[in-house]
Amino acid sequence: MISNKSRLDRFISRQTHIKRSDVRALLAQGRVTVDGEVATDVALVINQFAVVVVDGRCLPAKKPRYIMLNKPAGVVSATKDGCHTTVIDLLERGDRDQLHIPGRLDFNSTGLILLTNDGHWSRQLSLPDRQIAKVYTVTVAEPLCAVYVDAFAAGMYFEYENITTRPAQLEIVSEHIAEVTLCEGRYHQIKRMFGRFQNEVLSLHRHRIGSLELDAKLAPGEYRDLSTCEVAALTES
Ligand code: URA
């Protein structure tokens, strides 16, 4: 796994080709700032997006990226795949190889996918304590009834993982359509939960993660950067 952090002296040496011993002298002389503060500690650990300035010259800083994408069906939520188009393949941007996907969708599922190069942010999103709600519109083959609502709320035991799913909310929208809210993301979770009723999932569309609603202007396959407020709100919610 690529580290999100570097030691300051190593970072400056790598970026400038100045010897580590000379970097130490620069630091001792107060000629380096990190995020606007003078830094003198060679062993200071800086994060990957820190702005480091040496003698007034700003070293190339990595920019954090946060993207929402409307995943079409038939696309893999992975960075690489030998056979199929991946969500990364849909992006036309130079930095796409640095991105990862917090919270995947199955091959035929559609809707809201996030992509980022900020490992800290994506870890915050998946912390079990945060219980960030993900909302899906699900179309099923057989008619729905109130029993489903109780079963989803009670949680279901999954023998393979030896866990019981957290209480999930199921709202019946029409005979074959439900709105399902999960606060976790187990493998094929929604399909397996409907599978308990031998009810096949015909389509599954994620339209919300926490406070973030899929932008209705994005056609399948389209994407846009998140605003600063959207990024912050997701980990504050
Ligand atoms: N649950 C599923 O079964 N599939 C998804 O893509 C997401 C949640």
mmCIF file of C-alpha atoms and ligand atoms in Angstrom:
data_model
loop_
_atom_site.group_PDB
_atom_site.id
_atom_site.type_symbol
_atom_site.label_atom_id
_atom_site.label_comp_id
_atom_site.label_asym_id
_atom_site.label_seq_id
_atom_site.Cartn_x
_atom_site.Cartn_y
_atom_site.Cartn_z
ATOM 1 C CA MET A 1 0.000 0.000 0.000
ATOM 2 C CA ILE A 2 1.319 3.481 -0.888
ATOM 3 C CA SER A 3 1.883 5.572 2.229
ATOM 4 C CA ASN A 4 -0.020 8.836 2.554
ATOM 5 C CA LYS A 5 2.805 10.329 4.609
ATOM 6 C CA SER A 6 6.520 11.175 4.147
ATOM 7 C CA ARG A 7 9.357 12.371 6.291
ATOM 8 C CA LEU A 8 10.033 16.016 5.479
ATOM 9 C CA ASP A 9 13.777 15.640 4.738
ATOM 10 C CA ARG A 10 13.128 12.691 2.394
ATOM 11 C CA PHE A 11 10.301 14.505 0.649
ATOM 12 C CA ILE A 12 12.421 17.628 -0.022
ATOM 13 C CA SER A 13 15.399 15.570 -1.138
ATOM 14 C CA ARG A 14 13.234 13.533 -3.557
ATOM 15 C CA GLN A 15 11.596 16.627 -5.029
ATOM 16 C CA THR A 16 14.698 18.808 -5.342
ATOM 17 C CA HIS A 17 17.568 16.277 -5.662
ATOM 18 C CA ILE A 18 19.274 18.148 -2.808
ATOM 19 C CA LYS A 19 21.297 15.769 -0.595
ATOM 20 C CA ARG A 20 19.632 14.872 2.702
ATOM 21 C CA SER A 21 22.547 16.371 4.659
ATOM 22 C CA ASP A 22 22.064 19.708 2.821
ATOM 23 C CA VAL A 23 18.297 19.545 3.394
ATOM 24 C CA ARG A 24 19.004 19.349 7.131
ATOM 25 C CA ALA A 25 20.994 22.593 6.862
ATOM 26 C CA LEU A 26 18.128 24.303 4.994
ATOM 27 C CA LEU A 27 15.737 23.261 7.729
ATOM 28 C CA ALA A 28 18.066 24.408 10.506
ATOM 29 C CA GLN A 29 18.334 27.810 8.827
ATOM 30 C CA GLY A 30 14.517 28.207 8.805
ATOM 31 C CA ARG A 31 14.333 28.255 4.997
ATOM 32 C CA VAL A 32 11.482 25.747 4.733
ATOM 33 C CA THR A 33 7.774 26.147 5.450
ATOM 34 C CA VAL A 34 5.103 23.458 5.601
ATOM 35 C CA ASP A 35 1.536 24.668 5.143
ATOM 36 C CA GLY A 36 2.712 28.210 5.929
ATOM 37 C CA GLU A 37 4.631 27.384 9.141
ATOM 38 C CA VAL A 38 8.447 27.383 9.384
ATOM 39 C CA ALA A 39 9.599 23.772 9.788
ATOM 40 C CA THR A 40 12.927 22.833 11.366
ATOM 41 C CA ASP A 41 12.374 19.175 12.317
ATOM 42 C CA VAL A 42 13.959 16.829 9.744
ATOM 43 C CA ALA A 43 11.832 13.968 10.994
ATOM 44 C CA LEU A 44 8.549 15.859 10.696
ATOM 45 C CA VAL A 45 6.005 13.604 9.039
ATOM 46 C CA ILE A 46 3.999 15.466 6.430
ATOM 47 C CA ASN A 47 0.872 14.334 4.692
ATOM 48 C CA GLN A 48 0.750 13.773 0.952
ATOM 49 C CA PHE A 49 -1.051 17.060 0.230
ATOM 50 C CA ALA A 50 1.186 19.333 2.382
ATOM 51 C CA VAL A 51 2.392 22.543 0.736
ATOM 52 C CA VAL A 52 6.178 22.682 1.179
ATOM 53 C CA VAL A 53 8.074 25.863 0.270
ATOM 54 C CA VAL A 54 11.915 25.943 0.128
ATOM 55 C CA ASP A 55 13.572 29.338 -0.199
ATOM 56 C CA GLY A 56 10.301 30.780 -1.490
ATOM 57 C CA ARG A 57 9.855 28.028 -4.123
ATOM 58 C CA CYS A 58 6.757 25.907 -3.751
ATOM 59 C CA LEU A 59 7.503 22.234 -4.396
ATOM 60 C CA PRO A 60 5.039 20.456 -6.672
ATOM 61 C CA ALA A 61 2.240 19.464 -4.330
ATOM 62 C CA LYS A 62 -0.131 16.605 -4.923
ATOM 63 C CA LYS A 63 -3.690 17.895 -5.114
ATOM 64 C CA PRO A 64 -6.457 16.009 -3.358
ATOM 65 C CA ARG A 65 -9.151 14.801 -5.773
ATOM 66 C CA TYR A 66 -12.731 13.919 -4.931
ATOM 67 C CA ILE A 67 -15.056 12.832 -7.706
ATOM 68 C CA MET A 68 -18.631 11.566 -7.979
ATOM 69 C CA LEU A 69 -19.429 9.334 -10.930
ATOM 70 C CA ASN A 70 -22.698 7.912 -12.183
ATOM 71 C CA LYS A 71 -21.730 4.280 -12.751
ATOM 72 C CA PRO A 72 -23.453 2.603 -15.682
ATOM 73 C CA ALA A 73 -24.386 -1.102 -15.602
ATOM 74 C CA GLY A 74 -21.740 -3.425 -17.046
ATOM 75 C CA VAL A 75 -18.768 -1.516 -15.642
ATOM 76 C CA VAL A 76 -16.465 -2.894 -12.945
ATOM 77 C CA SER A 77 -15.844 -0.942 -9.710
ATOM 78 C CA ALA A 78 -12.118 -1.600 -9.817
ATOM 79 C CA THR A 79 -9.005 0.215 -10.887
ATOM 80 C CA LYS A 80 -7.960 -2.534 -13.346
ATOM 81 C CA ASP A 81 -9.733 -5.409 -15.063
ATOM 82 C CA GLY A 82 -8.530 -7.688 -17.841
ATOM 83 C CA CYS A 83 -11.950 -8.063 -19.526
ATOM 84 C CA HIS A 84 -14.300 -5.218 -18.713
ATOM 85 C CA THR A 85 -14.363 -1.437 -18.644
ATOM 86 C CA THR A 86 -13.640 -0.110 -15.142
ATOM 87 C CA VAL A 87 -14.908 3.085 -13.539
ATOM 88 C CA ILE A 88 -11.340 4.408 -13.830
ATOM 89 C CA ASP A 89 -11.446 3.815 -17.620
ATOM 90 C CA LEU A 90 -14.435 6.193 -17.770
ATOM 91 C CA LEU A 91 -12.343 9.101 -16.503
ATOM 92 C CA GLU A 92 -10.570 11.274 -19.019
ATOM 93 C CA ARG A 93 -7.956 12.836 -16.800
ATOM 94 C CA GLY A 94 -4.246 12.521 -16.291
ATOM 95 C CA ASP A 95 -4.405 11.708 -12.589
ATOM 96 C CA ARG A 96 -6.849 8.813 -12.920
ATOM 97 C CA ASP A 97 -4.257 6.146 -12.060
ATOM 98 C CA GLN A 98 -3.820 7.675 -8.593
ATOM 99 C CA LEU A 99 -7.484 7.265 -7.715
ATOM 100 C CA HIS A 100 -9.155 4.559 -5.691
ATOM 101 C CA ILE A 101 -12.784 3.716 -4.997
ATOM 102 C CA PRO A 102 -14.213 3.910 -1.483
ATOM 103 C CA GLY A 103 -17.367 1.765 -1.576
ATOM 104 C CA ARG A 104 -17.896 -0.342 -4.666
ATOM 105 C CA LEU A 105 -20.984 -1.331 -6.620
ATOM 106 C CA ASP A 106 -21.550 -4.681 -8.338
ATOM 107 C CA PHE A 107 -20.996 -5.063 -12.086
ATOM 108 C CA ASN A 108 -24.682 -4.526 -12.948
ATOM 109 C CA SER A 109 -25.481 -2.019 -10.214
ATOM 110 C CA THR A 110 -25.685 1.639 -11.191
ATOM 111 C CA GLY A 111 -25.391 5.043 -9.606
ATOM 112 C CA LEU A 112 -23.253 6.968 -7.171
ATOM 113 C CA ILE A 113 -19.581 5.977 -6.949
ATOM 114 C CA LEU A 114 -16.878 8.076 -5.290
ATOM 115 C CA LEU A 115 -13.263 8.244 -6.446
ATOM 116 C CA THR A 116 -10.395 9.890 -4.616
ATOM 117 C CA ASN A 117 -6.626 9.923 -4.143
ATOM 118 C CA ASP A 118 -7.073 10.788 -0.442
ATOM 119 C CA GLY A 119 -6.688 7.604 1.572
ATOM 120 C CA HIS A 120 -7.396 9.364 4.858
ATOM 121 C CA TRP A 121 -10.764 10.634 3.590
ATOM 122 C CA SER A 122 -11.831 7.257 2.222
ATOM 123 C CA ARG A 123 -10.881 5.551 5.499
ATOM 124 C CA GLN A 124 -13.060 8.055 7.361
ATOM 125 C CA LEU A 125 -15.972 7.172 5.083
ATOM 126 C CA SER A 126 -15.683 3.476 5.815
ATOM 127 C CA LEU A 127 -15.157 3.664 9.599
ATOM 128 C CA PRO A 128 -17.805 1.374 11.115
ATOM 129 C CA ASP A 129 -18.553 3.918 13.870
ATOM 130 C CA ARG A 130 -19.524 6.573 11.370
ATOM 131 C CA GLN A 131 -22.363 4.463 9.956
ATOM 132 C CA ILE A 132 -22.695 6.578 6.824
ATOM 133 C CA ALA A 133 -26.028 5.725 5.202
ATOM 134 C CA LYS A 134 -26.103 4.545 1.586
ATOM 135 C CA VAL A 135 -29.454 4.671 -0.149
ATOM 136 C CA TYR A 136 -30.441 2.360 -3.020
ATOM 137 C CA THR A 137 -33.489 2.052 -5.248
ATOM 138 C CA VAL A 138 -34.031 -1.648 -5.795
ATOM 139 C CA THR A 139 -36.343 -3.333 -8.307
ATOM 140 C CA VAL A 140 -37.221 -6.943 -7.533
ATOM 141 C CA ALA A 141 -38.943 -9.743 -9.463
ATOM 142 C CA GLU A 142 -41.567 -10.706 -6.847
ATOM 143 C CA PRO A 143 -44.038 -8.423 -5.030
ATOM 144 C CA LEU A 144 -42.895 -6.831 -1.771
ATOM 145 C CA CYS A 145 -44.766 -6.940 1.528
ATOM 146 C CA ALA A 146 -44.398 -5.711 5.139
ATOM 147 C CA VAL A 147 -42.447 -8.841 6.177
ATOM 148 C CA TYR A 148 -39.448 -7.489 4.258
ATOM 149 C CA VAL A 149 -39.470 -4.268 6.271
ATOM 150 C CA ASP A 150 -39.199 -6.171 9.561
ATOM 151 C CA ALA A 151 -36.590 -8.636 8.278
ATOM 152 C CA PHE A 152 -34.306 -5.863 6.993
ATOM 153 C CA ALA A 153 -34.722 -3.905 10.253
ATOM 154 C CA ALA A 154 -33.961 -6.983 12.391
ATOM 155 C CA GLY A 155 -30.741 -7.791 10.490
ATOM 156 C CA MET A 156 -29.878 -11.090 8.807
ATOM 157 C CA TYR A 157 -27.273 -13.627 9.815
ATOM 158 C CA PHE A 158 -24.669 -14.284 7.088
ATOM 159 C CA GLU A 159 -23.040 -17.602 7.840
ATOM 160 C CA TYR A 160 -20.065 -17.109 5.524
ATOM 161 C CA GLU A 161 -18.844 -14.001 7.393
ATOM 162 C CA ASN A 162 -20.432 -15.064 10.705
ATOM 163 C CA ILE A 163 -22.058 -11.666 11.149
ATOM 164 C CA THR A 164 -25.549 -10.272 11.503
ATOM 165 C CA THR A 165 -26.225 -7.312 9.257
ATOM 166 C CA ARG A 166 -26.897 -4.005 10.944
ATOM 167 C CA PRO A 167 -30.480 -2.775 11.050
ATOM 168 C CA ALA A 168 -31.373 -1.664 7.538
ATOM 169 C CA GLN A 169 -34.309 0.422 6.468
ATOM 170 C CA LEU A 170 -36.580 -0.810 3.696
ATOM 171 C CA GLU A 171 -39.372 1.370 2.405
ATOM 172 C CA ILE A 172 -41.835 -0.083 -0.077
ATOM 173 C CA VAL A 173 -42.209 2.404 -2.930
ATOM 174 C CA SER A 174 -44.424 0.237 -5.155
ATOM 175 C CA GLU A 175 -45.200 -3.455 -5.633
ATOM 176 C CA HIS A 176 -41.736 -4.232 -7.031
ATOM 177 C CA ILE A 177 -39.647 -1.231 -5.958
ATOM 178 C CA ALA A 178 -38.045 -0.598 -2.568
ATOM 179 C CA GLU A 179 -35.813 2.100 -1.191
ATOM 180 C CA VAL A 180 -33.137 0.428 0.963
ATOM 181 C CA THR A 181 -30.820 2.275 3.359
ATOM 182 C CA LEU A 182 -27.702 0.460 4.593
ATOM 183 C CA CYS A 183 -25.011 1.664 6.982
ATOM 184 C CA GLU A 184 -22.503 -0.955 5.894
ATOM 185 C CA GLY A 185 -21.441 -2.645 2.686
ATOM 186 C CA ARG A 186 -21.167 -6.415 2.851
ATOM 187 C CA TYR A 187 -20.425 -8.409 -0.287
ATOM 188 C CA HIS A 188 -23.584 -8.449 -2.503
ATOM 189 C CA GLN A 189 -25.468 -7.446 0.631
ATOM 190 C CA ILE A 190 -28.752 -6.302 -0.876
ATOM 191 C CA LYS A 191 -28.964 -9.192 -3.334
ATOM 192 C CA ARG A 192 -28.294 -11.668 -0.541
ATOM 193 C CA MET A 193 -30.913 -10.055 1.704
ATOM 194 C CA PHE A 194 -33.591 -10.290 -0.989
ATOM 195 C CA GLY A 195 -32.253 -13.772 -1.771
ATOM 196 C CA ARG A 196 -33.582 -14.889 1.636
ATOM 197 C CA PHE A 197 -37.028 -14.378 0.141
ATOM 198 C CA GLN A 198 -36.063 -16.010 -3.186
ATOM 199 C CA ASN A 199 -36.722 -12.600 -4.669
ATOM 200 C CA GLU A 200 -34.318 -11.726 -7.476
ATOM 201 C CA VAL A 201 -32.926 -8.192 -7.676
ATOM 202 C CA LEU A 202 -33.526 -6.927 -11.216
ATOM 203 C CA SER A 203 -31.877 -3.542 -10.786
ATOM 204 C CA LEU A 204 -30.016 -1.755 -8.045
ATOM 205 C CA HIS A 205 -29.231 1.952 -8.161
ATOM 206 C CA ARG A 206 -27.353 3.845 -5.416
ATOM 207 C CA HIS A 207 -28.432 7.464 -5.339
ATOM 208 C CA ARG A 208 -27.149 8.731 -2.002
ATOM 209 C CA ILE A 209 -24.126 8.354 0.303
ATOM 210 C CA GLY A 210 -24.501 10.255 3.591
ATOM 211 C CA SER A 211 -25.391 13.840 2.727
ATOM 212 C CA LEU A 212 -24.368 13.468 -0.907
ATOM 213 C CA GLU A 213 -27.060 12.905 -3.537
ATOM 214 C CA LEU A 214 -26.090 11.737 -7.038
ATOM 215 C CA ASP A 215 -26.171 14.804 -9.259
ATOM 216 C CA ALA A 216 -29.233 14.413 -11.530
ATOM 217 C CA LYS A 217 -27.337 16.219 -14.302
ATOM 218 C CA LEU A 218 -24.823 13.364 -14.598
ATOM 219 C CA ALA A 219 -25.795 10.840 -17.293
ATOM 220 C CA PRO A 220 -24.521 7.256 -16.814
ATOM 221 C CA GLY A 221 -20.731 7.328 -17.232
ATOM 222 C CA GLU A 222 -20.443 11.052 -16.450
ATOM 223 C CA TYR A 223 -18.651 12.489 -13.428
ATOM 224 C CA ARG A 224 -17.748 15.736 -11.703
ATOM 225 C CA ASP A 225 -15.489 16.987 -8.925
ATOM 226 C CA LEU A 226 -17.070 17.337 -5.500
ATOM 227 C CA SER A 227 -17.189 20.817 -3.988
ATOM 228 C CA THR A 228 -15.162 21.538 -0.846
ATOM 229 C CA CYS A 229 -18.415 21.616 1.142
ATOM 230 C CA GLU A 230 -19.536 18.239 -0.230
ATOM 231 C CA VAL A 231 -16.178 16.673 0.680
ATOM 232 C CA ALA A 232 -16.283 18.021 4.233
ATOM 233 C CA ALA A 233 -19.973 17.243 4.768
ATOM 234 C CA LEU A 234 -19.484 13.571 3.944
ATOM 235 C CA THR A 235 -17.081 12.942 6.783
ATOM 236 C CA GLU A 236 -18.889 15.291 9.159
ATOM 237 C CA SER A 237 -22.292 13.649 8.667
HETATM 238 N N1 URA B 1 -25.649 -4.592 -2.486
HETATM 239 C C1 URA B 1 -25.540 -5.411 -3.575
HETATM 240 O O1 URA B 1 -25.985 -6.550 -3.562
HETATM 241 N N2 URA B 1 -24.930 -4.912 -4.656
HETATM 242 C C2 URA B 1 -24.429 -3.655 -4.738
HETATM 243 O O2 URA B 1 -23.885 -3.258 -5.778
HETATM 244 C C3 URA B 1 -24.549 -2.838 -3.607
HETATM 245 C C4 URA B 1 -25.168 -3.322 -2.480
#
